[in-house]
Amino acid sequence: MCPHPDRQAVDYANEYLSNALSIGEQMLRSGAEVSRVEDSIRRICTAYGAERVDVFTITSSIVVTISGKAFGTVTQTRRISGLQFDLRRLERLNELSRLIAQHLPPMEKVEEALERIRTTPGHSFPTQLGIWALISASFTLFFGGSWLDAVASALIGVLLKYADRGLKWLELNGFLAALLCSGFGGLLSFLAVQWGFGDSVEKINIGNIMLLIPGIMLTNSLRDLFNGDTISGLLRFLEAVLLSMTIAAGFVAASVIGGVSV
Amino acid sequence: MTILTQLVTAFAGSLGFALLFNIRRDRLFPAAMGGLLAWGVYLLVGPLVAWDVPRFFIASLALTLYAEIMARVKKSPATVFLVSASIPLIPGGSLYTTMQYAVSAQWEAFTTQGMNTLLLAGAIAGGMLCMMAVLHVCHRLYLLLRQA
């Protein structure tokens, strides 16, 4: 390591490291595995001239230290929050990181591309309502519900999406929001069956639960664990277990309370 | 009839999640087919294996192979197909039953059902990892053979 690193080289290193971290951050938030994120960051930094890249990623933080003769040692960390599965964004970020490693575009180009990916809008709200209805109805039928159950489940799915949006707007604690949302769902399915609009509270609930329950998080966390990313795996595993317990408890409790009071 | 309903809804459910996760339009159909395939394999091995855990494991092996092949064909990360195709296997129903026991304070049934849920999730994850390892070895062997 040289004793007096070149100021310009240090600035440059900081700049590409920051962009690599932004890409990693977006990937992690879109649902990428830890190993993929680490791999992408390592590849980008190496391509821009870092001689040694040490990346440590867990689900809530990324720490990268790069070193090279020209700039000495540079470290940056990034706090990650919020998980929003978006596989199209993940694919685009993957392509971008590959393109960077191959062609070394100037920083402004990278920032532009990142901004474009970050600001691409997802589905419109009405489309999301349709998707929630489709998923609820499908799984109610899948687990053996009747057609009437499926219709009730689809309608409740739509109402749950509205509830979900309202709770997001309130910026409640995640677990409390999940409890309220599922409690609302359980109450609706109970009322639906009471009024003859549906045959089985349980079958309607299961369709709606598939929407909210972090099943993918659970499976992915086990994959991380077996992969050797123990901390990330455990963090997500615990989060998934707590969240699913909250959700299931919300649904069941609403139906039980309803059942007792009527 | 139930089998047909299950297959169709497995497809529709996977399609729903593929849409929810914002998968590119030209990947939607293969992603949803993965869900149908996963459940199809689960049903097919039913007469051979009675216990759900190995059945989920075998279905997970098949769906991972499918996802990896589709990832090569469509040139996208395997996660894209893996996540949406594994949806019908996700033990949401089992998890729900587990919590039903907890709320009604049937602790023994809760423990048994909870273990079952965990084993199912583990079987899915294990199947994915095993198939990925096998494919990784195949890929290495292929590279070795091409060099020789």
Coordinates of C-alpha atoms in Angstrom, one line a residue:
Chain A
M1 CA 0.0 0.0 0.0
C2 CA 1.4 3.4 -0.9
P3 CA 1.7 5.9 2.0
H4 CA 0.2 8.9 0.1
P5 CA -2.7 7.7 -2.0
D6 CA -3.7 9.9 -4.9
R7 CA -6.7 12.1 -4.0
Q8 CA -8.3 11.7 -7.4
A9 CA -8.0 7.9 -7.3
V10 CA -9.6 7.9 -3.8
D11 CA -12.5 9.9 -5.0
Y12 CA -12.9 7.6 -8.0
A13 CA -12.8 4.5 -5.8
N14 CA -15.4 6.0 -3.5
E15 CA -17.6 6.8 -6.4
Y16 CA -17.7 3.4 -8.0
L17 CA -17.9 1.7 -4.6
S18 CA -21.0 3.8 -3.9
N19 CA -22.6 2.8 -7.1
A20 CA -21.8 -0.9 -6.6
L21 CA -23.4 -0.6 -3.2
S22 CA -26.5 1.0 -4.7
I23 CA -26.8 -1.8 -7.1
G24 CA -26.3 -4.4 -4.3
E25 CA -28.9 -2.6 -2.1
Q26 CA -31.5 -2.6 -4.9
M27 CA -30.8 -6.2 -5.6
L28 CA -31.2 -7.2 -2.0
R29 CA -34.4 -5.3 -1.7
S30 CA -35.8 -6.9 -4.8
G31 CA -35.3 -10.3 -3.4
A32 CA -31.9 -11.5 -4.5
E33 CA -29.9 -14.1 -2.5
V34 CA -27.0 -12.8 -0.4
S35 CA -24.5 -14.7 -2.5
R36 CA -25.7 -13.1 -5.7
V37 CA -25.4 -9.6 -4.2
E38 CA -21.9 -10.2 -2.9
D39 CA -20.8 -11.7 -6.2
S40 CA -22.1 -8.7 -8.2
I41 CA -20.4 -6.1 -5.9
R42 CA -17.2 -8.0 -6.0
R43 CA -17.3 -8.2 -9.8
I44 CA -18.1 -4.5 -10.3
C45 CA -15.3 -3.3 -8.0
T46 CA -12.7 -5.7 -9.5
A47 CA -13.6 -4.5 -12.9
Y48 CA -13.1 -0.8 -11.9
G49 CA -9.6 -1.6 -10.6
A50 CA -9.9 -2.7 -7.0
E51 CA -7.2 -5.3 -6.2
R52 CA -8.9 -6.8 -3.2
V53 CA -12.6 -6.7 -2.5
D54 CA -14.1 -7.9 0.8
V55 CA -17.9 -7.9 0.9
F56 CA -20.0 -8.9 3.8
T57 CA -23.7 -8.9 3.3
I58 CA -26.6 -9.7 5.6
T59 CA -30.2 -9.0 4.9
S60 CA -30.1 -5.6 6.7
S61 CA -26.6 -4.4 5.9
I62 CA -23.8 -4.4 3.3
V63 CA -20.2 -3.7 4.2
V64 CA -17.5 -3.5 1.5
T65 CA -13.8 -2.7 1.9
I66 CA -11.8 -2.4 -1.3
S67 CA -8.1 -1.8 -1.6
G68 CA -5.7 -1.0 -4.4
K69 CA -2.2 0.5 -4.9
A70 CA -3.6 3.8 -6.3
F71 CA -6.1 4.6 -3.6
G72 CA -5.2 2.7 -0.5
T73 CA -8.2 1.3 1.4
V74 CA -11.8 2.5 1.1
T75 CA -14.7 1.2 3.1
Q76 CA -18.4 2.0 2.8
T77 CA -21.4 0.5 4.5
R78 CA -25.1 0.6 3.6
R79 CA -28.1 -0.1 5.8
I80 CA -30.8 -2.0 4.0
S81 CA -34.4 -1.9 4.9
G82 CA -37.6 -3.1 3.3
L83 CA -38.0 -6.2 1.2
Q84 CA -40.2 -5.8 -1.9
F85 CA -40.0 -8.8 -4.3
D86 CA -39.6 -7.4 -7.8
L87 CA -38.1 -9.9 -10.2
R88 CA -38.1 -7.6 -13.2
R89 CA -36.0 -5.1 -11.3
L90 CA -33.7 -7.9 -10.2
E91 CA -33.2 -9.0 -13.7
R92 CA -32.4 -5.5 -14.9
L93 CA -30.0 -5.0 -12.1
N94 CA -28.3 -8.2 -12.9
E95 CA -27.9 -7.2 -16.5
L96 CA -26.6 -3.8 -15.5
S97 CA -24.0 -5.3 -13.2
R98 CA -22.8 -7.6 -16.0
L99 CA -22.7 -4.7 -18.4
I100 CA -20.6 -2.7 -16.0
A101 CA -18.1 -5.5 -15.4
Q102 CA -17.7 -5.9 -19.1
H103 CA -17.7 -2.4 -20.5
L104 CA -16.8 -0.2 -17.6
P105 CA -19.1 2.7 -18.5
P106 CA -18.5 6.2 -17.1
M107 CA -20.1 6.8 -13.7
E108 CA -22.8 9.2 -15.0
K109 CA -24.1 6.4 -17.3
V110 CA -24.3 4.0 -14.4
E111 CA -26.1 6.5 -12.2
E112 CA -28.5 7.2 -15.0
A113 CA -29.2 3.6 -15.6
L114 CA -29.7 2.9 -11.8
E115 CA -32.1 5.9 -11.5
R116 CA -34.1 4.6 -14.5
I117 CA -34.4 1.1 -12.9
R118 CA -35.3 2.6 -9.5
T119 CA -38.0 4.8 -10.8
T120 CA -39.7 2.3 -13.2
P121 CA -43.2 2.0 -11.8
G122 CA -44.7 -1.4 -10.8
H123 CA -48.2 -2.5 -11.4
S124 CA -51.1 0.1 -11.1
F125 CA -53.3 -0.3 -8.1
P126 CA -56.3 -1.7 -10.1
T127 CA -54.0 -4.4 -11.6
Q128 CA -52.8 -5.3 -8.2
L129 CA -56.3 -5.7 -7.0
G130 CA -56.9 -8.1 -9.8
I131 CA -53.8 -10.1 -9.0
W132 CA -54.7 -10.4 -5.3
A133 CA -58.2 -11.6 -6.3
L134 CA -56.7 -14.2 -8.7
I135 CA -54.3 -15.6 -6.1
S136 CA -56.9 -15.8 -3.3
A137 CA -59.4 -17.5 -5.5
S138 CA -56.8 -19.9 -6.9
F139 CA -55.6 -21.1 -3.6
T140 CA -59.1 -21.4 -2.1
L141 CA -59.9 -23.8 -4.9
F142 CA -56.5 -25.5 -4.7
F143 CA -57.0 -26.4 -1.0
G144 CA -60.4 -27.8 -1.8
G145 CA -62.8 -24.9 -1.3
S146 CA -66.1 -24.6 -3.3
W147 CA -66.7 -22.2 -6.1
L148 CA -68.6 -19.9 -3.8
D149 CA -65.7 -20.0 -1.4
A150 CA -63.4 -18.9 -4.2
V151 CA -65.6 -16.0 -5.1
A152 CA -65.8 -14.9 -1.5
S153 CA -62.0 -15.3 -1.1
A154 CA -61.4 -13.2 -4.3
L155 CA -63.6 -10.4 -2.9
I156 CA -61.9 -10.5 0.5
G157 CA -58.6 -10.5 -1.3
V158 CA -59.5 -7.2 -3.0
L159 CA -60.6 -5.7 0.3
L160 CA -57.4 -6.9 2.0
K161 CA -55.4 -5.1 -0.7
Y162 CA -57.2 -1.9 0.3
A163 CA -56.5 -2.6 3.9
D164 CA -52.9 -3.3 3.1
R165 CA -52.6 0.1 1.4
G166 CA -54.3 1.9 4.2
L167 CA -51.9 0.3 6.8
K168 CA -48.9 1.1 4.7
W169 CA -50.0 4.7 4.6
L170 CA -50.3 4.7 8.4
E171 CA -46.7 3.5 8.6
L172 CA -47.5 1.1 11.4
N173 CA -45.1 -1.4 12.8
G174 CA -44.9 -4.3 10.3
F175 CA -46.1 -7.0 12.7
L176 CA -49.0 -4.9 14.0
A177 CA -50.0 -4.2 10.4
A178 CA -49.9 -7.9 9.5
L179 CA -52.0 -8.7 12.6
L180 CA -54.6 -6.1 11.8
C181 CA -54.7 -7.0 8.1
S182 CA -55.2 -10.7 8.8
G183 CA -57.6 -10.1 11.6
F184 CA -59.7 -8.0 9.1
G185 CA -59.5 -10.9 6.7
G186 CA -60.6 -13.5 9.3
L187 CA -63.5 -11.3 10.3
L188 CA -64.7 -10.9 6.7
S189 CA -64.5 -14.6 5.9
F190 CA -66.4 -15.4 9.1
L191 CA -69.1 -12.8 8.2
A192 CA -69.3 -14.1 4.7
V193 CA -70.0 -17.6 5.8
Q194 CA -72.5 -16.4 8.4
W195 CA -74.4 -14.6 5.7
G196 CA -74.3 -17.7 3.4
F197 CA -71.8 -16.2 1.1
G198 CA -69.3 -19.1 1.3
D199 CA -69.2 -22.6 2.7
S200 CA -66.1 -22.9 4.7
V201 CA -64.3 -20.1 6.7
E202 CA -61.1 -22.2 6.7
K203 CA -60.9 -22.6 2.9
I204 CA -61.6 -18.9 2.4
N205 CA -58.9 -18.0 4.9
I206 CA -56.3 -20.3 3.4
G207 CA -56.7 -18.6 0.0
N208 CA -56.2 -15.2 1.6
I209 CA -53.3 -16.4 3.8
M210 CA -51.3 -17.4 0.8
L211 CA -51.2 -13.7 -0.1
L212 CA -49.8 -12.5 3.1
I213 CA -47.8 -15.3 4.5
P214 CA -44.0 -15.0 3.8
G215 CA -43.7 -18.6 2.4
I216 CA -41.0 -17.6 0.0
M217 CA -39.1 -15.8 2.7
L218 CA -39.2 -19.0 4.8
T219 CA -37.9 -21.2 1.9
N220 CA -35.3 -18.7 0.9
S221 CA -34.1 -18.3 4.4
L222 CA -33.5 -22.1 4.7
R223 CA -31.7 -21.9 1.4
D224 CA -29.4 -19.2 2.8
L225 CA -28.8 -21.2 5.9
F226 CA -27.8 -24.3 4.1
N227 CA -25.7 -22.2 1.7
G228 CA -23.5 -21.1 4.6
D229 CA -25.0 -17.6 4.9
T230 CA -25.9 -18.4 8.5
I231 CA -26.6 -14.9 9.8
S232 CA -28.8 -13.8 6.9
G233 CA -30.6 -17.1 6.9
L234 CA -31.3 -16.9 10.6
L235 CA -32.5 -13.3 10.4
R236 CA -34.9 -14.0 7.6
F237 CA -36.0 -17.3 9.1
L238 CA -36.9 -15.6 12.4
E239 CA -38.7 -12.8 10.6
A240 CA -40.6 -15.2 8.4
V241 CA -41.6 -17.4 11.4
L242 CA -42.7 -14.4 13.5
L243 CA -44.6 -12.9 10.6
S244 CA -46.4 -16.1 9.7
M245 CA -47.4 -16.7 13.3
T246 CA -48.8 -13.2 13.5
I247 CA -50.7 -13.6 10.3
A248 CA -52.2 -17.0 11.1
A249 CA -53.0 -15.9 14.6
G250 CA -54.8 -12.9 13.2
F251 CA -57.0 -15.0 10.9
V252 CA -57.7 -17.7 13.5
A253 CA -58.3 -15.3 16.3
A254 CA -60.8 -13.2 14.3
S255 CA -62.8 -16.4 13.4
V256 CA -62.7 -17.7 17.0
I257 CA -63.7 -14.5 18.6
G258 CA -66.5 -14.1 16.0
G259 CA -67.6 -17.7 16.7
V260 CA -67.7 -17.2 20.4
S261 CA -69.7 -14.0 20.3
V262 CA -72.4 -15.0 17.9
Chain B
M1 CA -61.6 -33.9 -11.1
T2 CA -59.8 -32.7 -8.0
I3 CA -56.5 -33.4 -9.7
L4 CA -57.5 -31.3 -12.6
T5 CA -58.7 -28.5 -10.3
Q6 CA -55.5 -28.6 -8.4
L7 CA -53.3 -28.5 -11.5
V8 CA -55.2 -25.6 -13.0
T9 CA -55.2 -23.7 -9.7
A10 CA -51.5 -24.4 -9.2
F11 CA -51.0 -22.8 -12.6
A12 CA -53.2 -19.9 -11.8
G13 CA -51.7 -19.3 -8.3
S14 CA -48.2 -19.4 -9.7
L15 CA -49.3 -17.0 -12.5
G16 CA -50.7 -14.7 -9.8
F17 CA -47.5 -14.6 -7.9
A18 CA -45.4 -14.2 -11.1
L19 CA -47.6 -11.2 -11.9
L20 CA -47.3 -9.9 -8.3
F21 CA -43.5 -10.2 -8.4
N22 CA -43.5 -8.3 -11.7
I23 CA -42.0 -10.9 -13.9
R24 CA -41.4 -9.9 -17.5
R25 CA -44.3 -10.7 -19.8
D26 CA -42.5 -13.3 -21.9
R27 CA -41.5 -15.2 -18.7
L28 CA -45.0 -15.4 -17.3
F29 CA -46.1 -18.6 -19.0
P30 CA -43.0 -20.7 -18.3
A31 CA -43.0 -19.4 -14.7
A32 CA -46.6 -20.5 -14.2
M33 CA -46.0 -23.8 -16.0
G34 CA -43.3 -24.4 -13.3
G35 CA -46.0 -24.3 -10.6
L36 CA -48.1 -26.8 -12.5
L37 CA -45.1 -29.0 -13.0
A38 CA -44.1 -28.9 -9.4
W39 CA -47.6 -30.0 -8.3
G40 CA -47.8 -32.5 -11.1
V41 CA -44.7 -34.2 -9.9
Y42 CA -46.0 -34.1 -6.3
L43 CA -49.2 -35.9 -7.4
L44 CA -47.2 -38.4 -9.7
V45 CA -45.0 -39.7 -6.9
G46 CA -48.0 -40.0 -4.6
P47 CA -48.5 -43.7 -5.3
L48 CA -44.8 -44.4 -4.6
V49 CA -44.2 -42.3 -1.5
A50 CA -46.8 -41.8 1.1
W51 CA -45.1 -39.2 3.3
D52 CA -45.4 -35.6 2.3
V53 CA -41.8 -34.6 3.1
P54 CA -40.0 -36.8 0.5
R55 CA -42.8 -36.0 -2.0
F56 CA -42.1 -32.3 -1.5
F57 CA -38.4 -33.0 -1.8
I58 CA -38.8 -34.8 -5.2
A59 CA -41.2 -32.1 -6.5
S60 CA -38.6 -29.5 -5.5
L61 CA -35.8 -31.3 -7.3
A62 CA -38.0 -31.3 -10.5
L63 CA -39.0 -27.7 -10.3
T64 CA -35.4 -26.6 -9.7
L65 CA -34.2 -28.5 -12.7
Y66 CA -37.0 -26.9 -14.7
A67 CA -36.1 -23.4 -13.4
E68 CA -32.4 -23.8 -14.2
I69 CA -33.2 -25.0 -17.7
M70 CA -35.7 -22.1 -18.3
A71 CA -33.1 -19.7 -16.9
R72 CA -30.6 -20.8 -19.5
V73 CA -33.3 -20.7 -22.3
K74 CA -34.6 -17.3 -21.3
K75 CA -31.2 -15.9 -20.1
S76 CA -32.4 -14.7 -16.8
P77 CA -31.6 -15.6 -13.1
A78 CA -33.0 -18.9 -12.0
T79 CA -34.6 -17.2 -9.0
V80 CA -37.2 -15.7 -11.4
F81 CA -38.6 -19.2 -12.2
L82 CA -37.7 -20.8 -8.9
V83 CA -39.7 -18.4 -6.7
S84 CA -42.9 -18.5 -8.7
A85 CA -42.8 -22.2 -9.5
S86 CA -42.4 -23.1 -5.8
I87 CA -45.6 -21.3 -4.8
P88 CA -48.0 -24.3 -4.9
L89 CA -45.5 -26.2 -2.6
I90 CA -45.2 -23.4 0.0
P91 CA -46.7 -24.9 3.1
G92 CA -49.2 -22.1 3.8
G93 CA -52.0 -24.5 4.6
S94 CA -49.9 -26.5 7.0
L95 CA -48.7 -23.2 8.7
Y96 CA -52.3 -22.1 9.1
T97 CA -53.3 -25.4 10.7
T98 CA -50.4 -25.1 13.0
M99 CA -51.6 -21.7 14.2
Q100 CA -55.1 -23.0 14.6
Y101 CA -53.8 -25.5 17.1
A102 CA -51.9 -22.7 18.9
V103 CA -54.9 -20.5 19.2
S104 CA -57.1 -23.3 20.5
A105 CA -54.3 -24.2 22.9
Q106 CA -53.8 -27.8 21.6
W107 CA -50.1 -27.7 22.3
E108 CA -49.2 -31.3 21.3
A109 CA -51.0 -31.0 18.0
F110 CA -49.3 -27.6 17.6
T111 CA -45.8 -29.1 18.0
T112 CA -46.4 -32.0 15.6
Q113 CA -48.0 -29.8 13.0
G114 CA -45.3 -27.1 13.5
M115 CA -42.6 -29.7 13.0
N116 CA -44.4 -30.9 9.9
T117 CA -44.5 -27.3 8.5
L118 CA -40.8 -26.9 9.1
L119 CA -39.9 -30.2 7.5
L120 CA -41.9 -29.3 4.5
A121 CA -40.1 -26.0 4.1
G122 CA -36.8 -27.7 4.7
A123 CA -37.7 -30.4 2.0
I124 CA -38.3 -27.6 -0.5
A125 CA -35.1 -25.8 0.3
G126 CA -33.1 -29.0 0.4
G127 CA -34.5 -30.1 -2.9
M128 CA -33.5 -26.8 -4.5
L129 CA -29.9 -27.0 -3.0
C130 CA -29.4 -30.6 -4.0
M131 CA -30.4 -30.1 -7.6
M132 CA -28.3 -26.9 -7.8
A133 CA -25.3 -28.9 -6.5
V134 CA -25.9 -31.7 -9.0
L135 CA -26.1 -29.1 -11.9
H136 CA -23.0 -27.4 -10.6
V137 CA -21.1 -30.6 -10.7
C138 CA -22.4 -31.4 -14.2
H139 CA -21.3 -28.0 -15.4
R140 CA -17.8 -28.4 -13.9
L141 CA -17.5 -31.9 -15.5
Y142 CA -18.6 -30.5 -18.8
L143 CA -15.9 -27.7 -18.6
L144 CA -13.3 -30.3 -17.7
L145 CA -14.3 -32.6 -20.6
R146 CA -14.2 -29.8 -23.0
Q147 CA -10.7 -28.8 -22.0
A148 CA -9.5 -32.4 -22.4

